[in-house]
Coordinates of N, CA and C in Angstrom, one line a residue:
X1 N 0.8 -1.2 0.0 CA 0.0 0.0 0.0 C 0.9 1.2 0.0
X2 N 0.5 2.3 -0.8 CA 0.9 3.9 -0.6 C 0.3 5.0 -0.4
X3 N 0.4 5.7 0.0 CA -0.4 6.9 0.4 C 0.1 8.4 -0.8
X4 N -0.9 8.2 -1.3 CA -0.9 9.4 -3.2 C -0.8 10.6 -2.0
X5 N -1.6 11.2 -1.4 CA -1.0 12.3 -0.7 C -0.8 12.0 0.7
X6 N 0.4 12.9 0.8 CA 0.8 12.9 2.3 C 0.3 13.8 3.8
X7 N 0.0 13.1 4.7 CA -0.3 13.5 5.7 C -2.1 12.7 6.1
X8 N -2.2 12.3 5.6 CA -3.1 10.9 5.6 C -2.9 10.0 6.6
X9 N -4.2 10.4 7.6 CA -4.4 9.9 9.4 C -4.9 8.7 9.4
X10 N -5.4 7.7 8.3 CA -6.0 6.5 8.3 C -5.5 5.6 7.2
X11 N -5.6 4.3 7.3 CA -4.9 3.4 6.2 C -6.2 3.2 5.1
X12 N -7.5 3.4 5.1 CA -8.2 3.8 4.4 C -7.9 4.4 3.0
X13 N -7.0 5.5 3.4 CA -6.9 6.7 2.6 C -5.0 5.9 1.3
X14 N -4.7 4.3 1.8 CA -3.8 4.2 0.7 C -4.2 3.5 0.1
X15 N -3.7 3.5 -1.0 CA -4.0 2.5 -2.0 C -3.2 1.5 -2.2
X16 N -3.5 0.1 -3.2 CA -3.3 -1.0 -3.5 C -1.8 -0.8 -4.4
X17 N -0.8 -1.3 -4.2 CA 0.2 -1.5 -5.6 C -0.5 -2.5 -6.6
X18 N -0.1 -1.8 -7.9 CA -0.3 -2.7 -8.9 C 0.1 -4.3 -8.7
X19 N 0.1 -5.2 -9.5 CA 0.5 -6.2 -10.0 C 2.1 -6.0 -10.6
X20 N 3.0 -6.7 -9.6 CA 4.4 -6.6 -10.2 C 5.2 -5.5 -9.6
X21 N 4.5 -5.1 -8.9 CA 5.0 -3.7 -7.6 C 4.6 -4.0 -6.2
X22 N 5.6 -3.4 -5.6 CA 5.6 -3.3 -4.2 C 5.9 -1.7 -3.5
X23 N 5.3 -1.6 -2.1 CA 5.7 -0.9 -1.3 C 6.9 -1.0 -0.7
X24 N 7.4 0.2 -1.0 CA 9.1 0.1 0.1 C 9.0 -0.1 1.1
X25 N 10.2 -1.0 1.9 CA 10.1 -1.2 3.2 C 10.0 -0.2 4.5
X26 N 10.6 0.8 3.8 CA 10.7 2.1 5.2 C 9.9 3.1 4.8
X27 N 9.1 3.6 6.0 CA 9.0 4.7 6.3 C 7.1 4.6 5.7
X28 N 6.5 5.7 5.6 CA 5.3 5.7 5.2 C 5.4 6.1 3.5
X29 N 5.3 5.1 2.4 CA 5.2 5.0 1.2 C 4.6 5.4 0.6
X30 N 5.0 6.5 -0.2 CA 4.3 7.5 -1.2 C 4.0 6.9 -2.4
X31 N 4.6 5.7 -3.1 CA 4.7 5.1 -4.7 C 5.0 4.1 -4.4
X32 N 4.7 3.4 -5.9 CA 5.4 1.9 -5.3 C 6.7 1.4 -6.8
X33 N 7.1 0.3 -6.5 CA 8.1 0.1 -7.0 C 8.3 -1.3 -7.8
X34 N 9.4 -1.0 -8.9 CA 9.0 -2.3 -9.3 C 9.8 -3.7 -8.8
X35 N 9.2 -4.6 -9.1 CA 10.4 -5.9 -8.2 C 11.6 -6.1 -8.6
X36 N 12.3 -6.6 -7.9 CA 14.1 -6.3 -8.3 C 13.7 -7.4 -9.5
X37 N 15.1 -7.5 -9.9 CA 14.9 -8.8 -11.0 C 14.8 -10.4 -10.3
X38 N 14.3 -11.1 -10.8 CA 14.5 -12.7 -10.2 C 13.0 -12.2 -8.6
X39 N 12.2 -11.1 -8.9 CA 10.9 -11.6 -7.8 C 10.1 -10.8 -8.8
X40 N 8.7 -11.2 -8.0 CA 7.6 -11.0 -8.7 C 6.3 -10.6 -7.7
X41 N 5.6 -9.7 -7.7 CA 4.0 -9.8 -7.1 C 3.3 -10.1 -8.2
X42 N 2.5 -11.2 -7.5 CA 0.9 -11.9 -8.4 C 0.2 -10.9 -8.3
X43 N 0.0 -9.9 -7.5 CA -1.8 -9.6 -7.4 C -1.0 -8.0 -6.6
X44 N -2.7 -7.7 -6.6 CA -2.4 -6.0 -6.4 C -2.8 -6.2 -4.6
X45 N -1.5 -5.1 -4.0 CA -1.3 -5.1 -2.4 C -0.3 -5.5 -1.8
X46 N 1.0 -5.9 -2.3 CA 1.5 -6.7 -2.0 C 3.3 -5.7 -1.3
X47 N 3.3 -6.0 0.1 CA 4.3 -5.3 0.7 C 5.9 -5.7 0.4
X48 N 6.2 -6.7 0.2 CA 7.1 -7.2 -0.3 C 7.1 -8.4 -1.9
X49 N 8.0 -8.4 -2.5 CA 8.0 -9.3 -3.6 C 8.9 -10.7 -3.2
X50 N 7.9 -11.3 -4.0 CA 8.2 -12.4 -3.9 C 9.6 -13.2 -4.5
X51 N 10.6 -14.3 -4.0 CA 11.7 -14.2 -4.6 C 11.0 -15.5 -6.0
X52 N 11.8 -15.7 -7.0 CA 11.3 -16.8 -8.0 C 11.8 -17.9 -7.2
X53 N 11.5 -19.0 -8.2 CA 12.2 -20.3 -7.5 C 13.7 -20.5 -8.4
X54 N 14.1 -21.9 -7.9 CA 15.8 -22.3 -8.7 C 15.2 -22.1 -10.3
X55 N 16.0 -21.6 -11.3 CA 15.9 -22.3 -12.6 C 14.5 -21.6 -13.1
X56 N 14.7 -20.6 -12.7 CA 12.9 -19.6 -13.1 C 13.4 -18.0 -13.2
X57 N 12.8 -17.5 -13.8 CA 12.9 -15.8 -13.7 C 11.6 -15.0 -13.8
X58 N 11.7 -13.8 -13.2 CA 10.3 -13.3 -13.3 C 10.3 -12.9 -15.2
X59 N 8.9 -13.0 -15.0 CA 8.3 -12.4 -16.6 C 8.2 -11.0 -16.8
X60 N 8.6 -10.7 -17.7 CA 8.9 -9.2 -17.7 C 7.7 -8.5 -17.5
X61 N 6.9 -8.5 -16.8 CA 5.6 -7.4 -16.3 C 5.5 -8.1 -15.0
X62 N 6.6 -8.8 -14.1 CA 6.9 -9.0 -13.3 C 5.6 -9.4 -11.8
X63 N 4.6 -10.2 -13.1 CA 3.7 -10.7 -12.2 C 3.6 -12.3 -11.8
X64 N 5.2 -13.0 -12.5 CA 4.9 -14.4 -12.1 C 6.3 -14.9 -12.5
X65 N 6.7 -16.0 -12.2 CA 8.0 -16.5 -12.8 C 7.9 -17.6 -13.8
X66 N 8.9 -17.7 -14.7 CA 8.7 -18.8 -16.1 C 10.2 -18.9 -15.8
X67 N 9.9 -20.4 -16.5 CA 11.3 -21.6 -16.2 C 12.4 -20.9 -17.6
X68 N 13.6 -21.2 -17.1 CA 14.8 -20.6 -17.5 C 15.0 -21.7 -18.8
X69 N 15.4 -20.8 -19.9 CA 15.3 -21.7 -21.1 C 16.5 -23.7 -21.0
X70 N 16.7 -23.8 -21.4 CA 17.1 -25.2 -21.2 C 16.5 -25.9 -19.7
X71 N 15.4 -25.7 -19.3 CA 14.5 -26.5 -18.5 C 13.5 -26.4 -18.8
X72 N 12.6 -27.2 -18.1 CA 10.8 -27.6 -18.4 C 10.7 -27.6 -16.6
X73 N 9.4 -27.7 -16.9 CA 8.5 -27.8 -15.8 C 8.0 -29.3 -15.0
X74 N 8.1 -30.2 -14.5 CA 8.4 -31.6 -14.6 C 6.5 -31.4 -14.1
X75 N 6.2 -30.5 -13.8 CA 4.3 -30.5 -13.3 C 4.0 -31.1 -11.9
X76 N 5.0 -30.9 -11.4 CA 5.1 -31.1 -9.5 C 5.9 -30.0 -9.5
X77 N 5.9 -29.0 -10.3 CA 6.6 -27.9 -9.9 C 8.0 -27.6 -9.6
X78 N 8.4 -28.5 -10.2 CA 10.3 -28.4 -9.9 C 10.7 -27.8 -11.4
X79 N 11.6 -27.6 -11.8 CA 12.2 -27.2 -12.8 C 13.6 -27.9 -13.0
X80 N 13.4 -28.6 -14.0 CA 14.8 -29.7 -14.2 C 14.5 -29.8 -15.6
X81 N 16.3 -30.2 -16.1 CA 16.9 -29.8 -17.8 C 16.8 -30.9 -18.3

């Protein structure tokens, strides 16, 4: 969550981060930000980003991670080459 203007007495008054952004860790958050590389937010609200897993990277609108080219998905969710 961020607060578009400042000095806002209730959490009411912030709003949601997009999808693929987060709120910074410190202090009371004016904007939000995008995820470093290698994490991702699914959904809108989200105070920290998510890290990917081994052998995955986030997708460039940084709302989810896809498996690193010379691997597949084995569909139990691992990633092996």
């Amino acid at each position: 969550k961020y607060l578009e203007v400042s000095g806002a007495t209730t959490e009411t008054a912030c709003l949601l981060c997009p999808l693929g952004k987060s709120s910074p860790s410190e202090g009371a958050p004016t904007h939000c930000e995008d995820c470093p590389d290698g994490s991702y937010a699914p959904g809108e609200g989200y105070a920290m980003c998510i890290i990917c897993p081994p052998f995955t990277s986030a997708k460039a609108d940084q709302t989810g991670c896809g498996v690193v080219n010379g691997y597949y998905n084995d569909g139990e969710g691992q990633s092996v080459s």
